[in-house]
Short mmCIF file of C-alpha atoms and ligand atoms in Angstrom, two decimals:
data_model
loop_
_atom_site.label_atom_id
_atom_site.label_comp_id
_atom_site.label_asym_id
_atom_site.label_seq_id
_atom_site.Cartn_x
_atom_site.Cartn_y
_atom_site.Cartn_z
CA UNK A 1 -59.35 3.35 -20.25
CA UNK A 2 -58.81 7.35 -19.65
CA UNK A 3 -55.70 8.68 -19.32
CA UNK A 4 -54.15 12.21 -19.82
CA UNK A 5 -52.20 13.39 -23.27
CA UNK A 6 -50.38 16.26 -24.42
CA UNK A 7 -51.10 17.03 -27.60
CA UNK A 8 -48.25 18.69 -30.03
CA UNK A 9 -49.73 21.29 -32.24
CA UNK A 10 -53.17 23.20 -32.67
CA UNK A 11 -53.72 22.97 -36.61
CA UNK A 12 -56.41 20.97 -37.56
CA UNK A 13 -55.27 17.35 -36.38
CA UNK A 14 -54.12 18.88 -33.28
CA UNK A 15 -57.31 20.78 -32.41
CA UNK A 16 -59.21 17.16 -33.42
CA UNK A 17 -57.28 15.07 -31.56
CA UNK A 18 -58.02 17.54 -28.60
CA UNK A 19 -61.74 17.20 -29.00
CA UNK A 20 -61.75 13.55 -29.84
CA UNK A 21 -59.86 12.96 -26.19
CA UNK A 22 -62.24 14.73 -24.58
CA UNK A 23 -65.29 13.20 -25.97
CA UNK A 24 -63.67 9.52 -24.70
CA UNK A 25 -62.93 11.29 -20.92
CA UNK A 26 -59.60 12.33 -21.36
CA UNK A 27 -57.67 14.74 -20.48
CA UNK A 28 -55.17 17.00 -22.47
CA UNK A 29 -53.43 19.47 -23.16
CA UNK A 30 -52.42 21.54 -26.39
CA UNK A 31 -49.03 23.13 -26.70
CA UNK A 32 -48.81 25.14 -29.39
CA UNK A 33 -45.71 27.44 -31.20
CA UNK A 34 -47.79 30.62 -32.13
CA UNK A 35 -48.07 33.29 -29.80
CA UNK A 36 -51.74 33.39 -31.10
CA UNK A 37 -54.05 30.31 -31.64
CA UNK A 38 -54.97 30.32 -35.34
CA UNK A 39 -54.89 28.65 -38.87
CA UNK A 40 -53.09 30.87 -41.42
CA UNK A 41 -53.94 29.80 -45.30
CA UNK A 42 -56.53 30.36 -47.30
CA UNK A 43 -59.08 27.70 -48.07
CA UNK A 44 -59.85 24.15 -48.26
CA UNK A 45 -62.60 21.62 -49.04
CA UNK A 46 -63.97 19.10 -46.81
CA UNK A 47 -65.08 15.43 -48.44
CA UNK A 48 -67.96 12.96 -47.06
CA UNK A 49 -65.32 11.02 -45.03
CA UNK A 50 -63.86 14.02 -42.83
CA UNK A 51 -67.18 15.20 -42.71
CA UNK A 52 -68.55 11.77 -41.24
CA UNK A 53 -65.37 12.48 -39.27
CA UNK A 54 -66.10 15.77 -37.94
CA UNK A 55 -70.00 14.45 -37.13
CA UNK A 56 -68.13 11.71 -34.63
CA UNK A 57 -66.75 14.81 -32.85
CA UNK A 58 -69.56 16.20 -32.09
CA UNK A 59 -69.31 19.24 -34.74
CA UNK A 60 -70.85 17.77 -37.98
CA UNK A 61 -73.78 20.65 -37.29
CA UNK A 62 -71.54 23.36 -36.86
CA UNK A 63 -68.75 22.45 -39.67
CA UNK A 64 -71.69 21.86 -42.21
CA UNK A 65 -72.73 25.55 -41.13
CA UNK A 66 -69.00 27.00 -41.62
CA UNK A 67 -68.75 25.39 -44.65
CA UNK A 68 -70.07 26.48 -48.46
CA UNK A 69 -71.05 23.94 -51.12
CA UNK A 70 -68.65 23.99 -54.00
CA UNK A 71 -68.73 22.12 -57.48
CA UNK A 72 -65.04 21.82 -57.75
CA UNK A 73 -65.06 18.10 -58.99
CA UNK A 74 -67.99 18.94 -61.37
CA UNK A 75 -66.51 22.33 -63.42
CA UNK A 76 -63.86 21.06 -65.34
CA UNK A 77 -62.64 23.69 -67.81
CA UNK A 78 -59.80 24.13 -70.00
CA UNK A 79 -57.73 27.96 -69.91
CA UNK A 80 -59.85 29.43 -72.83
CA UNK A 81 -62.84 28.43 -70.93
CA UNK A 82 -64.14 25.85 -72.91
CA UNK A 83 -65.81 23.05 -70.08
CA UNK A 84 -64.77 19.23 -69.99
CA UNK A 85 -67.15 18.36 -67.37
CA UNK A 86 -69.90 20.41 -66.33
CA UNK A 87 -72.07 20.26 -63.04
CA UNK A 88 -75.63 20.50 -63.77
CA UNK A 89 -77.84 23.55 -61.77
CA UNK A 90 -79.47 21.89 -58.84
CA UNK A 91 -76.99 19.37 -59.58
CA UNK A 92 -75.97 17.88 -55.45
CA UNK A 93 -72.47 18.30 -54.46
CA UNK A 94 -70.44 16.25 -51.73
CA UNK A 95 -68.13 18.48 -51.17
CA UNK A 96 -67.79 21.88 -48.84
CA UNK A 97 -65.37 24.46 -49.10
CA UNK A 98 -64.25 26.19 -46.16
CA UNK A 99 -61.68 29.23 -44.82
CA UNK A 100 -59.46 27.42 -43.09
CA UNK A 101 -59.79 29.61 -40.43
CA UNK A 102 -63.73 28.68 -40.09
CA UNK A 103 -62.70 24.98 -39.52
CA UNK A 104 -60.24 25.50 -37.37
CA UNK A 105 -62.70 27.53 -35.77
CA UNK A 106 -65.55 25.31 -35.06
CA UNK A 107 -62.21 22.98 -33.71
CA UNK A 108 -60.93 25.28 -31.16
CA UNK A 109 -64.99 26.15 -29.98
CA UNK A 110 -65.25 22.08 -28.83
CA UNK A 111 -62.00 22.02 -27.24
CA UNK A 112 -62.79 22.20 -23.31
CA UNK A 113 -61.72 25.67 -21.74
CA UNK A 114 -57.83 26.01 -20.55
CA UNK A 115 -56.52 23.40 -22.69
CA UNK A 116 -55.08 25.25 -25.07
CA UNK A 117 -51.80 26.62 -24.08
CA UNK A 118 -49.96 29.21 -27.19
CA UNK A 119 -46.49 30.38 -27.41
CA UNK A 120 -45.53 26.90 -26.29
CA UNK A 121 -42.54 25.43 -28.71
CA UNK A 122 -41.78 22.06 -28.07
CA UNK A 123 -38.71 20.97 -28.05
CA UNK A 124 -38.03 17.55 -25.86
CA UNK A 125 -39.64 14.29 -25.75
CA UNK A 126 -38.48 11.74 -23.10
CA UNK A 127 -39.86 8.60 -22.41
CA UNK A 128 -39.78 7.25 -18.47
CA UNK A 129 -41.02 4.15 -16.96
CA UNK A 130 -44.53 5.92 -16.07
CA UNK A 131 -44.94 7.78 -18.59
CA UNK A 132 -43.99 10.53 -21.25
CA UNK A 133 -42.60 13.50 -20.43
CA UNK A 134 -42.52 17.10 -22.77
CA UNK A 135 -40.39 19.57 -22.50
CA UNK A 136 -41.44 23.21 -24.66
CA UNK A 137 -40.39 26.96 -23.84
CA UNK A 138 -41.04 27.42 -20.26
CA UNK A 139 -42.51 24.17 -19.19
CA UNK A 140 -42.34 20.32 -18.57
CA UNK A 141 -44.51 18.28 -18.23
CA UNK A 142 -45.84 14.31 -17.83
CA UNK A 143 -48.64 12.54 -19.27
CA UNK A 144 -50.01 8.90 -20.27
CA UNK A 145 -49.71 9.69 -24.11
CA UNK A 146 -48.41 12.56 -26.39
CA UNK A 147 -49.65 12.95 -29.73
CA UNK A 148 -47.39 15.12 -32.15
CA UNK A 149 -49.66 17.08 -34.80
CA UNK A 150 -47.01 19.37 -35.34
CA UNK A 151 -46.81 19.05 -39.35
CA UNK A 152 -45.05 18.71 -41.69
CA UNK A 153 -41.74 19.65 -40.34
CA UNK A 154 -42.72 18.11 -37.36
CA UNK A 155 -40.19 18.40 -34.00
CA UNK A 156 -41.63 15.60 -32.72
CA UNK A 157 -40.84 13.45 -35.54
CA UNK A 158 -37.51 14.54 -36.05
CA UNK A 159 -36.98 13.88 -32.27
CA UNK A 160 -38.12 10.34 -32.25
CA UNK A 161 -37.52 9.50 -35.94
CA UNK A 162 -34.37 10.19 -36.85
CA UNK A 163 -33.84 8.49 -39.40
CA UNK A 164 -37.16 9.56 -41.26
CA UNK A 165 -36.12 11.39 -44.56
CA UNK A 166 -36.92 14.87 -45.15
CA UNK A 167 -40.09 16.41 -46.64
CA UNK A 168 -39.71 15.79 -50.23
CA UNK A 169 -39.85 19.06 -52.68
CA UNK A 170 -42.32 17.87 -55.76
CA UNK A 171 -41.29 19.87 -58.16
CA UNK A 172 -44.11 22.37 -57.56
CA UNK A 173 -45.38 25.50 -56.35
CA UNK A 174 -48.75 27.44 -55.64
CA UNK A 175 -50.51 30.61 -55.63
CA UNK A 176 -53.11 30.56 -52.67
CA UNK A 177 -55.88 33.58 -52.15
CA UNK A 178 -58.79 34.54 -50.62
CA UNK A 179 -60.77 37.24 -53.36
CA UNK A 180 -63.43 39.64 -52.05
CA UNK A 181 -65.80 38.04 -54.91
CA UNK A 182 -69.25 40.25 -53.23
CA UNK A 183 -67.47 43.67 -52.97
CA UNK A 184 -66.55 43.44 -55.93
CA UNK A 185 -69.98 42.38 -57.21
CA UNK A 186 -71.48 45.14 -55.08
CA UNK A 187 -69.23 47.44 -56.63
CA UNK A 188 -70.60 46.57 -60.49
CA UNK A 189 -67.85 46.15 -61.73
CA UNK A 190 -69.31 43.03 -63.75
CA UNK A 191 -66.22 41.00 -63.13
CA UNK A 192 -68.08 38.03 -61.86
CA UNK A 193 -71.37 38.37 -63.23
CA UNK A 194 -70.71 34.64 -64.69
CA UNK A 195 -71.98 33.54 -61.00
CA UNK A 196 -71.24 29.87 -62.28
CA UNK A 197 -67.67 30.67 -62.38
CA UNK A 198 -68.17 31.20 -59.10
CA UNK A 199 -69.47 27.72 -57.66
CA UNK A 200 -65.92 25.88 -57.84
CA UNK A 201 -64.11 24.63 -60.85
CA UNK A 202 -61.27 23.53 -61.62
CA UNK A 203 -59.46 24.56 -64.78
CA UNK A 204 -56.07 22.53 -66.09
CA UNK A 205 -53.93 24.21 -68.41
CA UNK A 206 -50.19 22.98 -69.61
CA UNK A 207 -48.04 22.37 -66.51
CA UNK A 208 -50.52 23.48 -63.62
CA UNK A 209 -53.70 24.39 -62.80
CA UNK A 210 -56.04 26.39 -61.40
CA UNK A 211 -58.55 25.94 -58.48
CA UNK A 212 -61.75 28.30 -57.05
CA UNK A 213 -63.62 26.99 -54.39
CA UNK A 214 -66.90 29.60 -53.12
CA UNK A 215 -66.25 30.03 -49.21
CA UNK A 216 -68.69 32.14 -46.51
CA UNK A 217 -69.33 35.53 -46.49
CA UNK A 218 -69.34 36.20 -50.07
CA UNK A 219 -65.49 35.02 -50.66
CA UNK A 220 -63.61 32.77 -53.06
CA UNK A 221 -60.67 30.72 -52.26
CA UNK A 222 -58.45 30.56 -55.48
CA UNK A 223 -54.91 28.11 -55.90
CA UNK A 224 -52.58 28.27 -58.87
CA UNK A 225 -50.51 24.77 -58.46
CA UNK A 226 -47.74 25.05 -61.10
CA UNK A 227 -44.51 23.40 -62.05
CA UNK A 228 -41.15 24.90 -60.67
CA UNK A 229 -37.32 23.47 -61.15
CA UNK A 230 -36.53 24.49 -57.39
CA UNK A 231 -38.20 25.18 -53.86
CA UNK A 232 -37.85 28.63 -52.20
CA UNK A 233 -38.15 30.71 -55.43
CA UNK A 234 -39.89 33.77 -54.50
CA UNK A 235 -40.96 37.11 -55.90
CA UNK A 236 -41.02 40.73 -55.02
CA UNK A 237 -44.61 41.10 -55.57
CA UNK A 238 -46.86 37.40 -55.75
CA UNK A 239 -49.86 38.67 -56.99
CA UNK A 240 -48.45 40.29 -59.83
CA UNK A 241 -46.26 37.02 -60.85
CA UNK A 242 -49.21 35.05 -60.44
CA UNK A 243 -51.64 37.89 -62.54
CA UNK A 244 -48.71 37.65 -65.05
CA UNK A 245 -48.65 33.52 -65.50
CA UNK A 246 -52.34 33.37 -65.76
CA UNK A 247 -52.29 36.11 -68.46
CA UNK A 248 -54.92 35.14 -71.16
CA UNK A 249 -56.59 32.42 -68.97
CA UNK A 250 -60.46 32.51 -68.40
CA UNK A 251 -62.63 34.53 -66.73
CA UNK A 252 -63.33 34.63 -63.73
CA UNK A 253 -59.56 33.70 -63.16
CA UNK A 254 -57.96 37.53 -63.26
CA UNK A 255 -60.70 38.56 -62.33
CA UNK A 256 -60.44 36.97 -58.15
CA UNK A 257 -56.99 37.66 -58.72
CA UNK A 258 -57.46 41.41 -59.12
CA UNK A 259 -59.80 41.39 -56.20
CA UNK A 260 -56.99 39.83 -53.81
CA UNK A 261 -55.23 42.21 -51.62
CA UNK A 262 -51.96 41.76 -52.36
CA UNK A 263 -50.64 41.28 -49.16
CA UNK A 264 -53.08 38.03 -48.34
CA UNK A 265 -51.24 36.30 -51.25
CA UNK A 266 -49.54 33.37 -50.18
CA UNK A 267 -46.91 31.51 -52.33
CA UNK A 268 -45.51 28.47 -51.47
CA UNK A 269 -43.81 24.99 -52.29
CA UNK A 270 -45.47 21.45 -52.27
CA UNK A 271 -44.03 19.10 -50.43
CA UNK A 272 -44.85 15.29 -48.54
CA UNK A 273 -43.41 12.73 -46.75
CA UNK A 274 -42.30 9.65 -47.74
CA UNK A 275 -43.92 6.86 -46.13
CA UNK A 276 -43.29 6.22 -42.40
CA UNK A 277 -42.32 2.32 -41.48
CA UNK A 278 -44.38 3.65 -38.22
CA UNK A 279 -46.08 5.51 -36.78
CA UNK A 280 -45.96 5.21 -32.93
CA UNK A 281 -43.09 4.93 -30.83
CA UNK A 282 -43.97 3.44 -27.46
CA UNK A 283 -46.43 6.06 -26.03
CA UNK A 284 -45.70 8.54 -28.62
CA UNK A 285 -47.77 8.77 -31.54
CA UNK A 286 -47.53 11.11 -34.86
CA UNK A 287 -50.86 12.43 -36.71
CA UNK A 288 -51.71 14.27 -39.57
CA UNK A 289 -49.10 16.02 -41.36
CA UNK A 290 -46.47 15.15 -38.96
CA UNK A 291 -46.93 11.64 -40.11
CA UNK A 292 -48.07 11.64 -43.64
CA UNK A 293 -48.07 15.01 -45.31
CA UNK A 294 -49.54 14.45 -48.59
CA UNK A 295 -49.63 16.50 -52.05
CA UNK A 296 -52.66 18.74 -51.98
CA UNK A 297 -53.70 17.40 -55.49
CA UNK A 298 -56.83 15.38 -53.80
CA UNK A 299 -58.32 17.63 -50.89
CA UNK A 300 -57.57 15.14 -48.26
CA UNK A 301 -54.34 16.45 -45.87
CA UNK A 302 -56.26 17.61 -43.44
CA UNK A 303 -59.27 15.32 -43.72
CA UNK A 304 -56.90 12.40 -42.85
CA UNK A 305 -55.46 14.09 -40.03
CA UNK A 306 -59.92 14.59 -38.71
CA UNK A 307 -60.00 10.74 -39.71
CA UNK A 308 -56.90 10.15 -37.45
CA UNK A 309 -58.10 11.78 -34.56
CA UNK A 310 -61.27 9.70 -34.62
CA UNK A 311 -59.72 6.39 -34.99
CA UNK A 312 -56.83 7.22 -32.26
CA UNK A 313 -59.69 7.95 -29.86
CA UNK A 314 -61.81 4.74 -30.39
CA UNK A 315 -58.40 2.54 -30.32
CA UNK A 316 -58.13 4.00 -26.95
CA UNK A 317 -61.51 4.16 -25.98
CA UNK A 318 -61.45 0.12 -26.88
CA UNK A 319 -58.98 -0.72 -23.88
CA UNK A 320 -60.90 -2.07 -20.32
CA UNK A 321 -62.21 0.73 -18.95
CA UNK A 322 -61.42 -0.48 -15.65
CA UNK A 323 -57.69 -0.52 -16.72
CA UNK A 324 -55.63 2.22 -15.50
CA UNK A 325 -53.54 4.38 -18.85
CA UNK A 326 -50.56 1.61 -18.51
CA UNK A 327 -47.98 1.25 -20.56
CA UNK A 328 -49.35 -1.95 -22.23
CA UNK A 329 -52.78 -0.18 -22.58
CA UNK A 330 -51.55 2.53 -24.29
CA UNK A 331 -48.80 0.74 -26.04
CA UNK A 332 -51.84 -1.35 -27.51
CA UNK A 333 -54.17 1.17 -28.22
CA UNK A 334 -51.44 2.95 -30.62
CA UNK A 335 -50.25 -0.04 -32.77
CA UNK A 336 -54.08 -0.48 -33.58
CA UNK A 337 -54.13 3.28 -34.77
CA UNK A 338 -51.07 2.56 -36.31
CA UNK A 339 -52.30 -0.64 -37.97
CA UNK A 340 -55.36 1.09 -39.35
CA UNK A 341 -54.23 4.47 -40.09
CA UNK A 342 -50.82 3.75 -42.22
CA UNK A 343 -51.94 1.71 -45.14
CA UNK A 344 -54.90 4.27 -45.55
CA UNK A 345 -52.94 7.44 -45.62
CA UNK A 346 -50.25 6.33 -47.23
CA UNK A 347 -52.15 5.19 -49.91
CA UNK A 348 -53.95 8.47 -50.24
CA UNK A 349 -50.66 10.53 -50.21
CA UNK A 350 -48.99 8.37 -52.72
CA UNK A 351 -52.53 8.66 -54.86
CA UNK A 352 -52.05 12.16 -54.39
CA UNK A 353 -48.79 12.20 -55.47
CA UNK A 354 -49.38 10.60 -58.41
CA UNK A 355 -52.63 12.94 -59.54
CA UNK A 356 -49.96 15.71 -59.10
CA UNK A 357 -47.31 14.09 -61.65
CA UNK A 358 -50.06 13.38 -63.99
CA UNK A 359 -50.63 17.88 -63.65
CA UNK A 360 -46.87 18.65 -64.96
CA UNK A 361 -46.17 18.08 -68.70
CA UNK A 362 -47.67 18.90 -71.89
CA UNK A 363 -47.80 14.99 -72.77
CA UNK A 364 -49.53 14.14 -69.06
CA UNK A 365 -52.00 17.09 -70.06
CA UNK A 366 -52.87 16.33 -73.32
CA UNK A 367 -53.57 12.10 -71.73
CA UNK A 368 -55.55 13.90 -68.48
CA UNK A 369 -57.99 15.90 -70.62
CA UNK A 370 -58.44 13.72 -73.64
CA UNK A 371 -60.04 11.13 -70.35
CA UNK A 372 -61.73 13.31 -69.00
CA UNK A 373 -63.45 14.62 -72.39
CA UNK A 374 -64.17 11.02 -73.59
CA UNK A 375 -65.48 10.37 -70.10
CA UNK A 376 -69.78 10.29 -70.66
CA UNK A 377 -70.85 12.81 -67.99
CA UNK A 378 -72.78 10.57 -65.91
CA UNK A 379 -70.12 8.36 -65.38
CA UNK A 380 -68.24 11.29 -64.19
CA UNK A 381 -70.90 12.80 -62.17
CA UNK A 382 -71.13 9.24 -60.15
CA UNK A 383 -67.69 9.41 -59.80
CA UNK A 384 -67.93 12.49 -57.09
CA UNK A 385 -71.36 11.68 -55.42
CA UNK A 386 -70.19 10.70 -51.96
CA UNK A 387 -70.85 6.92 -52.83
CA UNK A 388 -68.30 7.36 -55.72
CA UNK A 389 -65.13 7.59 -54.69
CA UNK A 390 -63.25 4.85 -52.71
CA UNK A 391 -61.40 7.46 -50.41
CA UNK A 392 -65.03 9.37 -49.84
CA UNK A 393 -66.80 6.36 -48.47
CA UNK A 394 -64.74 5.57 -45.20
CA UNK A 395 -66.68 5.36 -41.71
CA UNK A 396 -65.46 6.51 -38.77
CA UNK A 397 -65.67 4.61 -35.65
CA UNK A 398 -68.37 5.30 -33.71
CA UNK A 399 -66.67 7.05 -30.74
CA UNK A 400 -68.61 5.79 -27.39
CA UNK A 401 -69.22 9.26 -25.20
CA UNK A 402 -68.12 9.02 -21.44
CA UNK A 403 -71.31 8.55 -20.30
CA UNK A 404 -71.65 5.37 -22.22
CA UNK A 405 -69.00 3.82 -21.52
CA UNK A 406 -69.89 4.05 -17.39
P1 FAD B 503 -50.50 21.95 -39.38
O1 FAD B 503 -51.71 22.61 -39.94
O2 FAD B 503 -49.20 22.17 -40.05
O3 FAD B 503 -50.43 22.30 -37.85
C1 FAD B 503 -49.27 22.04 -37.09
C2 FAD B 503 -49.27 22.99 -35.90
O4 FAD B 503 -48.18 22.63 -35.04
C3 FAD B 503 -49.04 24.44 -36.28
O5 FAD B 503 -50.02 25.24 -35.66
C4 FAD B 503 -47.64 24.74 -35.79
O6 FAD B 503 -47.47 26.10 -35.40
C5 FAD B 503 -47.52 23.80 -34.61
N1 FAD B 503 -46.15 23.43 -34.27
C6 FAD B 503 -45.15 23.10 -35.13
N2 FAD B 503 -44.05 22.79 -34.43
C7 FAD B 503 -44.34 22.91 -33.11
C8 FAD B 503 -43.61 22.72 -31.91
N3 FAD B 503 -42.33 22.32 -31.92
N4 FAD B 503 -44.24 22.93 -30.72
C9 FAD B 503 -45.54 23.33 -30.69
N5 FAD B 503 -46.27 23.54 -31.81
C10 FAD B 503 -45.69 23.32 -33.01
N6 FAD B 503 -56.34 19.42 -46.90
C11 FAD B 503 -57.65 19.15 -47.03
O7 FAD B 503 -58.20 18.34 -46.27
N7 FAD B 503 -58.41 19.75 -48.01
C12 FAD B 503 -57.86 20.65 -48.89
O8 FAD B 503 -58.57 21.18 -49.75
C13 FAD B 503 -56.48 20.96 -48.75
N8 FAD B 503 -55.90 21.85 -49.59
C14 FAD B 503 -54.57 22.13 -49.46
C15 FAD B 503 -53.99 23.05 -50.33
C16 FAD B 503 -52.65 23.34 -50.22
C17 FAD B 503 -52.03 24.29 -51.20
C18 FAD B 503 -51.87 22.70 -49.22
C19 FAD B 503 -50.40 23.00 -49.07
C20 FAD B 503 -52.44 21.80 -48.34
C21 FAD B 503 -53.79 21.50 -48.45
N9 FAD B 503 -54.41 20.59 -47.59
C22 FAD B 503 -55.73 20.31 -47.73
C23 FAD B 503 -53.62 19.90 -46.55
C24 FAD B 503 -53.82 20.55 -45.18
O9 FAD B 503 -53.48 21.91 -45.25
C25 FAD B 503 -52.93 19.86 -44.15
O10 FAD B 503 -52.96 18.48 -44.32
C26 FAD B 503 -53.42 20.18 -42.73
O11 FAD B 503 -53.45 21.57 -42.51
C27 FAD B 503 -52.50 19.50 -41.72
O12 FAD B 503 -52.92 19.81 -40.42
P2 FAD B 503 -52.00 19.44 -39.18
O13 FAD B 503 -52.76 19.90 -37.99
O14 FAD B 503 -51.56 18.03 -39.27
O15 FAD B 503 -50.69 20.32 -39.39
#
């Protein structure tokens, strides 16, 4: 079956969904808020399954290229510096770190020419008999299927679900930068002459802790997650407050933080969703955030949405291709996507949820790092080879290219 889609949102699961259409004949278009097509954040990391995800799109070659090996789940290290775990030199890792705005990048590059239409705000959904129709700031239009990637405070889920709860506030915040780690190297100031500081870790103090992934062009992405009593706190200057909470902690930690600009420091709340009963509503169908935003405690929020993308394609790739983009078609494709989508997310956000509790007080602290120490380091180290983890190990669907299917 092809059809055509519009496609809510140009994040990550947006820009995905885009490409995965188009590699199954579709059609679609993008309609995105921002004036200007682009991913605003600072960094992420990429597991084996969205990578295995990304390769069924077509860009395995060119998000393995974008993206920087980092030993995150290998460096674990306490705020004096002292290491629980520690990744071996030469040691493989499974996971890359990126810049967001490299992935979302290597996204936009596979989405076909003119399908990408910014400064478009959606704000109307309306099912007819034929089809859907989408209404957004200076346009309507029809189409087979719409797909709302619009995150976590999604429009299209508040449209068509409106009795879904609110994102929920976790009681926690974060300190995200970007650090100019080779400038600063250049510039001999010694600050990160421990170059193993430097290759991800991950170090957990009382209360919160504190990330560094390496990304390209001699960067380092850096994320304080830390308790707070209330959402929306904020503070004259963020780098400073963040400088001043991680006085005393190890090097290289004020270190990247010093060589942040102060104005590309980005504070905000953590938040998810609670579980969806569904989600597809006749022709309408939510993805990524906008269906299952998820605690950032396991690397894996936008991964799912790259893992969604895939499997909404091959649901709909699945239907007759003689069979024109009906309602039943369509109507079927989505409850299969819905069927094998919702258990597996919502099981990794309420996972994530959980690794994030287990972060917040001095008792969960003391319980984390006394397993982790007693842990005997192979055991750990087989633990994050790709084979390891259960949530690393998924397959995609093998997404059947147009000229197969003929
Ligand atoms: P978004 O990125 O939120 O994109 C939604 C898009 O829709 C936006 O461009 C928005 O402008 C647009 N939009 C919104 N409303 C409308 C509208 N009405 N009309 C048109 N357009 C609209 N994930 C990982 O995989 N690995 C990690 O290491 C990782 N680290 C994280 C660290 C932190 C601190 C946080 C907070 C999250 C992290 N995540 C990580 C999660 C990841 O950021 C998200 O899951 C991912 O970005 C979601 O992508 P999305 O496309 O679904 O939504």
């Amino acid at each position: 079956m092809t059809g055509t889609a519009i496609v809510v949102g140009g994040g990550i699961g947006g820009l995905a969904t885009a490409v995965a259409l188009h590699r199954i004949g579709w059609q679609a278009v993008v309609l995105e808020r921002a004036a200007e097509l682009r991913e605003i954040g600072a960094g992420m990391s990429q597991a084996p399954n969205a990578m295995r995800a990304l390769a069924e799109l077509g860009v395995g070659e060119q998000a393995g290229a974008a993206g920087v090996p980092t030993y995150s789940a290998g460096n674990l290290r306490l705020p004096d510096g002292r290491y629980l775990q520690r990744a071996r030199p030469g040691d493989p890792t499974p996971l890359l770190a990126f810049h967001r705005a490299d992935l979302h990048r290597v996204l936009l590059e596979a989405v076909p020419a003119g399908w990408v239409r910014a400064g478009a705000e959606v704000t109307g959904i309306q099912h007819d008999s034929g089809a859907v129709t989408v209404t957004w700031s200076g346009g309507e239009a029809s189409a087979d299927l719409v797909i709302g990637a619009d995150g976590i405070r999604s429009t299209v889920r508040r449209l068509l679900w409106p009795d879904a709860p609110p994102p929920r506030f976790l009681g926690r915040t974060a300190w995200l930068g970007i650090a100019d780690t080779e400038a600063d190297t250049e510039a001999g100031t010694g600050a990160f002459a421990d170059a193993d500081g430097l290759s991800g870790s991950i170090t957990m103090g009382v209360g919160g802790y504190f990330l560094i992934h390496p990304i390209s062009r001699g960067r380092a992405y850096w994320a304080y997650v830390t308790t707070s009593d209330q959402p929306g706190v904020r503070n004259e200057d963020e780098k400073s407050e963040a400088a001043r909470r991680l006085t005393g902690w190890h090097e290289p930690i004020p270190a990247l933080i010093a060589a942040t600009p102060a104005q590309a420091v980005i504070h905000i709340d953590i938040c998810d969703l609670d579980p969806l009963p569904t989600y597809v509503r006749g022709r309408v169908a939510l993805l990524g955030d906008a269906a299952h935003a998820m605690s950032p405690d396991r690397g894996q929020g936008a991964g799912q949405s790259i893992e969604d993308a895939v499997v909404l394609a091959a649901a709909l790739a699945d239907e007759p291709a003689d069979e024109p983009a009906g309602e039943s078609t369509v109507e079927a494709a989505l409850r299969r996507y819905d069927t094998e989508r919702r258990p597996r997310t919502q099981a990794t956000a309420r996972g994530a949820r959980a690794d994030g509790r287990r972060t917040t007080s001095a008792a969960a602290h003391r319980a984390l790092v006394s397993m982790i120490r007693l842990m005997p380091a192979p055991l750990w180290r087989k633990g994050i080879t790709a084979d390891g983890n259960a949530t690393w190990r998924w397959q995609p669907p093998h997404l059947p290219s147009p000229t197969t299917r003929l």
